[in-house]
Every structure is written in structure tokens, then in C-alpha cells.
PDB file of N, CA and C in Angstrom:
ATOM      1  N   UNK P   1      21.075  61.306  36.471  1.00 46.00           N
ATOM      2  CA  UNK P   1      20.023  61.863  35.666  1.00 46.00           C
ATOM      3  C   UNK P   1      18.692  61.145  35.908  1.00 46.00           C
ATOM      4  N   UNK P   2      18.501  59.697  36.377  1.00 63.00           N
ATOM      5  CA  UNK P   2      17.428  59.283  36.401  1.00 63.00           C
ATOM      6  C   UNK P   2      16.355  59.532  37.435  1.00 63.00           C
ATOM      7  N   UNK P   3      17.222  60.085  38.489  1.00 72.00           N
ATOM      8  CA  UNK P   3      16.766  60.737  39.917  1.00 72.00           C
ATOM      9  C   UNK P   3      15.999  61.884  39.511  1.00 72.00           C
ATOM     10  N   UNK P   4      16.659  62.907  39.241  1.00 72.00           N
ATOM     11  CA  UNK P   4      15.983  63.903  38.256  1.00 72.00           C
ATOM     12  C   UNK P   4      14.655  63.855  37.069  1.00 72.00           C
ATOM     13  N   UNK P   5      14.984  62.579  36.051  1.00 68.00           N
ATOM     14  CA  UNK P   5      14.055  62.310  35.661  1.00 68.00           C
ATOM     15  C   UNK P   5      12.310  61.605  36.478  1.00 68.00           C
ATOM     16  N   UNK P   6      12.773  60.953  37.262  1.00 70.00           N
ATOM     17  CA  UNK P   6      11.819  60.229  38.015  1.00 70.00           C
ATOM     18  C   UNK P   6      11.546  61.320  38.736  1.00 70.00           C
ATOM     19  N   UNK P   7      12.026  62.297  39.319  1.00 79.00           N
ATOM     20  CA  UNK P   7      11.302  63.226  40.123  1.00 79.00           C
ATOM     21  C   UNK P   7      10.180  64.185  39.367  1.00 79.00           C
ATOM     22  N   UNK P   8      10.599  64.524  38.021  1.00 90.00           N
ATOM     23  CA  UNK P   8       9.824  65.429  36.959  1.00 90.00           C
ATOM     24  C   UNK P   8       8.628  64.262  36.971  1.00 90.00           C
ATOM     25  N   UNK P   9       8.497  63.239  36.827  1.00 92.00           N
ATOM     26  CA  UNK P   9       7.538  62.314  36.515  1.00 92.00           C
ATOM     27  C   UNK P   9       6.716  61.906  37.358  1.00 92.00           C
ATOM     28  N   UNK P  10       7.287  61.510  38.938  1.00 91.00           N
ATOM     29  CA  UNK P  10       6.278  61.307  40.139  1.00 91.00           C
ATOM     30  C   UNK P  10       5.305  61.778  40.172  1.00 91.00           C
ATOM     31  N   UNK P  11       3.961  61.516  40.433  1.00 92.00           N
ATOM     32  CA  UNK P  11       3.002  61.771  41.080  1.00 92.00           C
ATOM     33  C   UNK P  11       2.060  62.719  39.537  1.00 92.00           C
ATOM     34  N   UNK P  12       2.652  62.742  38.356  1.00 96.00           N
ATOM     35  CA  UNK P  12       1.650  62.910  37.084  1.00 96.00           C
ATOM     36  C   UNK P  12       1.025  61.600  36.604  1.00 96.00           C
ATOM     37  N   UNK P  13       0.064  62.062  36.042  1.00 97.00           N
ATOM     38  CA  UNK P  13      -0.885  60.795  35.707  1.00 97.00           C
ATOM     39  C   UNK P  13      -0.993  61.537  33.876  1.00 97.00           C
ATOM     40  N   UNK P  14      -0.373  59.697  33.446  1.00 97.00           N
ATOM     41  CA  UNK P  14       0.114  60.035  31.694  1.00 97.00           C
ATOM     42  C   UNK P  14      -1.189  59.356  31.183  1.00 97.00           C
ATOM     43  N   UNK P  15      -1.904  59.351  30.038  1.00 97.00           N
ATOM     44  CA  UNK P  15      -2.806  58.473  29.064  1.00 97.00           C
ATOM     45  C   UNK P  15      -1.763  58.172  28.106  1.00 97.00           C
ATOM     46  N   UNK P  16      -1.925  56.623  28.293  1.00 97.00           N
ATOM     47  CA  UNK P  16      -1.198  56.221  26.716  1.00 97.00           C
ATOM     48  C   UNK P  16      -1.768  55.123  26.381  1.00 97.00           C
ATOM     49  N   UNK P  17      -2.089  55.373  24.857  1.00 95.00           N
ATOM     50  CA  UNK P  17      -2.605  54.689  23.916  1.00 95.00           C
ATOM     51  C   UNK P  17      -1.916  53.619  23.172  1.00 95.00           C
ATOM     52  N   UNK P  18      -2.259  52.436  22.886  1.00 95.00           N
ATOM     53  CA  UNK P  18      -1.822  51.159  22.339  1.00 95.00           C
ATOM     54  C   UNK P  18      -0.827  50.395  23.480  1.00 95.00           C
ATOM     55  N   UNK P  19      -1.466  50.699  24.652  1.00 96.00           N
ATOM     56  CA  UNK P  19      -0.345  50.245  26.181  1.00 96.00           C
ATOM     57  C   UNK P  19      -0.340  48.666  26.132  1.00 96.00           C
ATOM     58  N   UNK P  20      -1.302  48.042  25.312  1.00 95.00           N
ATOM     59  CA  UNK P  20      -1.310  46.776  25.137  1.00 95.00           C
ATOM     60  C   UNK P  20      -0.137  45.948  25.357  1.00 95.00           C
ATOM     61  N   UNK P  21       0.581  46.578  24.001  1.00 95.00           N
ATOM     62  CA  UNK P  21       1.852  45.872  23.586  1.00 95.00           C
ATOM     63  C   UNK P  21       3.145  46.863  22.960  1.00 95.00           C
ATOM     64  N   UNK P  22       4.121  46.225  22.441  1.00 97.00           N
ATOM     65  CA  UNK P  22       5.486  46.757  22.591  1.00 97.00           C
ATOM     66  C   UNK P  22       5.755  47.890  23.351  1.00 97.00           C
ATOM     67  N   UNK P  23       5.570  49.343  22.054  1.00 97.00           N
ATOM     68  CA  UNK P  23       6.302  50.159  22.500  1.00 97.00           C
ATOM     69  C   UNK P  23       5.373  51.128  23.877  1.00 97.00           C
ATOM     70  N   UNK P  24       4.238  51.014  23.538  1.00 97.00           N
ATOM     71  CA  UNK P  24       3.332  51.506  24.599  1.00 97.00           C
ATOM     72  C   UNK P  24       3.341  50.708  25.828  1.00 97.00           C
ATOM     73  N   UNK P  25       3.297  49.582  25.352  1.00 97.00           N
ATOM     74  CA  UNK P  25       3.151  48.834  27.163  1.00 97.00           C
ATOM     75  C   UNK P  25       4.742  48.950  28.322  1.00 97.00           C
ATOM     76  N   UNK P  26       5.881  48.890  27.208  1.00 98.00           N
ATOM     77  CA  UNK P  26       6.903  49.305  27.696  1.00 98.00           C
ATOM     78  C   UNK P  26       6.968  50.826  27.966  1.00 98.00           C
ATOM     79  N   UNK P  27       6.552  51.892  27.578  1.00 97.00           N
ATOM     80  CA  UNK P  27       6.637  53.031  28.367  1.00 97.00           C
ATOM     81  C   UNK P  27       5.503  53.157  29.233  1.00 97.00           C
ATOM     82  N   UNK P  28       4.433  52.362  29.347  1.00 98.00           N
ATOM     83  CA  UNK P  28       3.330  52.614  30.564  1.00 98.00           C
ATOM     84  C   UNK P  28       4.309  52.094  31.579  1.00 98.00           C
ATOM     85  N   UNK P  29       5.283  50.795  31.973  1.00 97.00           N
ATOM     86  CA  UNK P  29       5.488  50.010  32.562  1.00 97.00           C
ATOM     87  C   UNK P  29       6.983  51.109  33.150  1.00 97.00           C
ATOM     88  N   UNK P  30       7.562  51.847  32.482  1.00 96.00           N
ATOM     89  CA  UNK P  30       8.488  52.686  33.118  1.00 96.00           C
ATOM     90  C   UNK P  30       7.970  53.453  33.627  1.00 96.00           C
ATOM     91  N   UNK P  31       6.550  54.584  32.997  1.00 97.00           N
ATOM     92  CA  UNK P  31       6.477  55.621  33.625  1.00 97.00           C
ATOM     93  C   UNK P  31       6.060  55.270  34.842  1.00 97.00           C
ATOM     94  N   UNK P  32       5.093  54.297  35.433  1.00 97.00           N
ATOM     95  CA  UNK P  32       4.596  53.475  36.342  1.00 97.00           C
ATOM     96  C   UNK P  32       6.001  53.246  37.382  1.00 97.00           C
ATOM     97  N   UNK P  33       6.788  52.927  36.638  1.00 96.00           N
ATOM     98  CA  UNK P  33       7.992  52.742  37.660  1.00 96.00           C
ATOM     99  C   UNK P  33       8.540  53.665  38.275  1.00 96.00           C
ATOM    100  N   UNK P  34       8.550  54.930  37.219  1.00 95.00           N
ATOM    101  CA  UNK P  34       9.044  55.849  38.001  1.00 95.00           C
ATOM    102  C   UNK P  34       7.831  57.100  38.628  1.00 95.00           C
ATOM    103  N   UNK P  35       6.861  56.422  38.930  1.00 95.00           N
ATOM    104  CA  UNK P  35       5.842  56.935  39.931  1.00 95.00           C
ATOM    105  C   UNK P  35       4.856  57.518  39.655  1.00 95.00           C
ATOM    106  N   UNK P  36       4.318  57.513  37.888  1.00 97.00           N
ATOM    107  CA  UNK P  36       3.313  58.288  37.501  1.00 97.00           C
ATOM    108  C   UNK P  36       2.123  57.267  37.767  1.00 97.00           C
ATOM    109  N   UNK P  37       1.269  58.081  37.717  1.00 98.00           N
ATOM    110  CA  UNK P  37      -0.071  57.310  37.348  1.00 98.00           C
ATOM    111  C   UNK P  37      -0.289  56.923  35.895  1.00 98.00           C
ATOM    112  N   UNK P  38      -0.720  55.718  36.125  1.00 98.00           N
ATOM    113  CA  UNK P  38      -1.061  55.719  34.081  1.00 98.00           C
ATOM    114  C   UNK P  38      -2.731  55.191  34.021  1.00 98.00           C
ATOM    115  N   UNK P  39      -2.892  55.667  32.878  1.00 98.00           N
ATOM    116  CA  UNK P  39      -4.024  55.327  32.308  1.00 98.00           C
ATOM    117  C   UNK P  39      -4.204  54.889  30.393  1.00 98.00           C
ATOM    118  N   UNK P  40      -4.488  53.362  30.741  1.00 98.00           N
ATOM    119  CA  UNK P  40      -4.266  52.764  29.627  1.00 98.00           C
ATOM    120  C   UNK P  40      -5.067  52.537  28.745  1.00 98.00           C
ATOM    121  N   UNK P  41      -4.792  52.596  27.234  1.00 97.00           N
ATOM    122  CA  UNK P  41      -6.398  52.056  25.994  1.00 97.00           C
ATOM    123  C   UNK P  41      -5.303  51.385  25.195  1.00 97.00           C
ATOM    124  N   UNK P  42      -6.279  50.287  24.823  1.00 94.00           N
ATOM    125  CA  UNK P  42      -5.576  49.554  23.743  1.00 94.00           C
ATOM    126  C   UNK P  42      -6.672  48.753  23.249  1.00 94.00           C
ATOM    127  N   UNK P  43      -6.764  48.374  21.847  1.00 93.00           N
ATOM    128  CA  UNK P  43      -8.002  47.812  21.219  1.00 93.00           C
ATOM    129  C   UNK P  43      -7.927  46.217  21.725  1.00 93.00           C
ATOM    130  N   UNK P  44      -6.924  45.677  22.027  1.00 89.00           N
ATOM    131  CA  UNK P  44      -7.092  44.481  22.827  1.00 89.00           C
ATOM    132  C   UNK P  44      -7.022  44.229  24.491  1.00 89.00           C
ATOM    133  N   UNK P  45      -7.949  43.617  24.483  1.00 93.00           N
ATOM    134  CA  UNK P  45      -8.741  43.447  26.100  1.00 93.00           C
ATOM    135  C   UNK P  45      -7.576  43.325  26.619  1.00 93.00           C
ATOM    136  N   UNK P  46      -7.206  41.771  26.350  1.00 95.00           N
ATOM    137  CA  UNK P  46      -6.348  41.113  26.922  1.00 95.00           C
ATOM    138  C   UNK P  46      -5.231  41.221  27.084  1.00 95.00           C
ATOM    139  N   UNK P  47      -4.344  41.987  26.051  1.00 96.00           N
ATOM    140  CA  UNK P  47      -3.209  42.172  26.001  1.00 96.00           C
ATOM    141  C   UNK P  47      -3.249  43.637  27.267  1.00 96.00           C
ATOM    142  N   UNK P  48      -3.920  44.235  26.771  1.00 96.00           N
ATOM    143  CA  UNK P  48      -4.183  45.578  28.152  1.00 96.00           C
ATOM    144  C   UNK P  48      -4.355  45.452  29.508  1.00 96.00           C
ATOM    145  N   UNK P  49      -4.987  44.309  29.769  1.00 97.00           N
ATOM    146  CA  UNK P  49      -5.328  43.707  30.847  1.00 97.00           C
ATOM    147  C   UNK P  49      -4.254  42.839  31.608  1.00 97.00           C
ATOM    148  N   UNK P  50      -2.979  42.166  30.992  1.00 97.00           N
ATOM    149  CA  UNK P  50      -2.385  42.167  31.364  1.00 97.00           C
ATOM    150  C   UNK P  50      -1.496  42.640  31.429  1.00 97.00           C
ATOM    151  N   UNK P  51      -0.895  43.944  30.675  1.00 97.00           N
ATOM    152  CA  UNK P  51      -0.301  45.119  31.288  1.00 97.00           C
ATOM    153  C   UNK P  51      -0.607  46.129  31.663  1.00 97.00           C
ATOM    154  N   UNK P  52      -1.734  46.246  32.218  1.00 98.00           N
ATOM    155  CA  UNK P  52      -2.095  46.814  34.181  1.00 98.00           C
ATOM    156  C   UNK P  52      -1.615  45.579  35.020  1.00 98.00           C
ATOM    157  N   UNK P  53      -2.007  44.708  34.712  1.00 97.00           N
ATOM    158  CA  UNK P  53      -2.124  43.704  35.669  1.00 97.00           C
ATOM    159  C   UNK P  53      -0.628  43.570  36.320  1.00 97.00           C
ATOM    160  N   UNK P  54       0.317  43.764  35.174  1.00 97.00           N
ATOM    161  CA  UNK P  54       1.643  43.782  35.701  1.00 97.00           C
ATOM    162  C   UNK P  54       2.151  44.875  36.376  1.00 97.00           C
ATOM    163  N   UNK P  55       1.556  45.584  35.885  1.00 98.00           N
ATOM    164  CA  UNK P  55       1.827  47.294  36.696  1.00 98.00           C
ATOM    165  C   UNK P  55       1.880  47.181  37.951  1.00 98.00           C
ATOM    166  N   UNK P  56       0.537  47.034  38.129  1.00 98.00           N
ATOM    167  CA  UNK P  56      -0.487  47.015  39.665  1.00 98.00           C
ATOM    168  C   UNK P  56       0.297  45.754  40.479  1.00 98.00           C
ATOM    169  N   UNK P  57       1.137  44.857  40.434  1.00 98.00           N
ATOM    170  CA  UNK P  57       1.410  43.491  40.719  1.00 98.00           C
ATOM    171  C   UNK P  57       2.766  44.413  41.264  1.00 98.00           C
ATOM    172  N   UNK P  58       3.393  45.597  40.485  1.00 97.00           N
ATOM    173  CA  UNK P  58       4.838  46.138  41.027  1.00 97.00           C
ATOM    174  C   UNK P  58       4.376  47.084  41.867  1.00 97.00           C
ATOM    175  N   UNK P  59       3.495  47.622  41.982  1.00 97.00           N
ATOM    176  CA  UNK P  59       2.844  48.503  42.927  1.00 97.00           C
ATOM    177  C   UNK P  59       2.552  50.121  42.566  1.00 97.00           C
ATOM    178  N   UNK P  60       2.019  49.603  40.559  1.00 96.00           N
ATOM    179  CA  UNK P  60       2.017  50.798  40.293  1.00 96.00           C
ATOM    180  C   UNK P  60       0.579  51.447  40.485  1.00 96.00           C
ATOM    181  N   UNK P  61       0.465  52.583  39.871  1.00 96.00           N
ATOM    182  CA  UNK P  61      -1.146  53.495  40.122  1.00 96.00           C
ATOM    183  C   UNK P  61      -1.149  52.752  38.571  1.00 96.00           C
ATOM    184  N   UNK P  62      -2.209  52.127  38.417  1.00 98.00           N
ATOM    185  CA  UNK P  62      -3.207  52.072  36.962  1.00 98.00           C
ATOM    186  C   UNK P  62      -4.621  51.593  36.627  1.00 98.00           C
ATOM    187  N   UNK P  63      -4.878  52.362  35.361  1.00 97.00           N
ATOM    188  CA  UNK P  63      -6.100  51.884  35.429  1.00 97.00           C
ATOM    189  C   UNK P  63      -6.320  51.897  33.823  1.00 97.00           C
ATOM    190  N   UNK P  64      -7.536  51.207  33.394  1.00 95.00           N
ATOM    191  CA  UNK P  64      -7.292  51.120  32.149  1.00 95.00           C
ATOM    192  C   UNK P  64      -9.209  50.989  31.319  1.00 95.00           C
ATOM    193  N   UNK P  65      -9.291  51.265  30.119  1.00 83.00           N
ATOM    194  CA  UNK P  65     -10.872  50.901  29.742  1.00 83.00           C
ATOM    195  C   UNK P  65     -10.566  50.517  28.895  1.00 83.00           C
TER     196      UNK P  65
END
């Protein structure tokens, strides 16, 4: 099933909000895995900043404001 899933997901580009931390930064960090583009907001710099930073470090598409 995850083959399937990751294929529905490749190559879309998701916005998700509060990617900072827990539950958002953990689904930016899957969808990223399984090949989307993400685009991240979260009211903290830093915490956002380093999850792109981890993204981009696995070789994901992200970007973030």
C-alpha cells in the first residue's frame, strides 16, 4: 500500500501550516519523503527553519516563509 500511496503523492506540492513542530513538522517530513513538494509556515522562525533544513538535508523539495 505504501507504493501506491507514495505514487498518489509524488511530484504534488502540499502547504502546511504549523510545520514547525509536532504534528505538522512530522507530516511535512513524510510527505517530503514520499516525494511531494512542501511548502512550510509556522509562527516560529526557528523551529521552521529547522524543519526545512532537515527536509532539504534528505533531499527533499522545500521551501518555507
Amino acid at each position: 500500500m505504501a507504493g501506491a500511496e507514495s505514487a498518489q503523492i509524488a511530484g504534488k506540492v502540499v502547504v502546511i501550516t504549523g510545520a514547525g513542530r509536532g504534528i505538522g513538522a512530522a507530516t511535512a517530513r513524510l510527505l517530503a519523503a514520499r516525494g511531494a513538494g512542501v511548502v512550510l509556515g509556522s509562527r516560529g522562525e526557528a523551529e521552521l527553519a529547522a524543519t526545512a533544513d532537515a527536509i532539504a538535508a534528505s533531499g527533499g523539495d522545500v521551501a518555507y516563509q
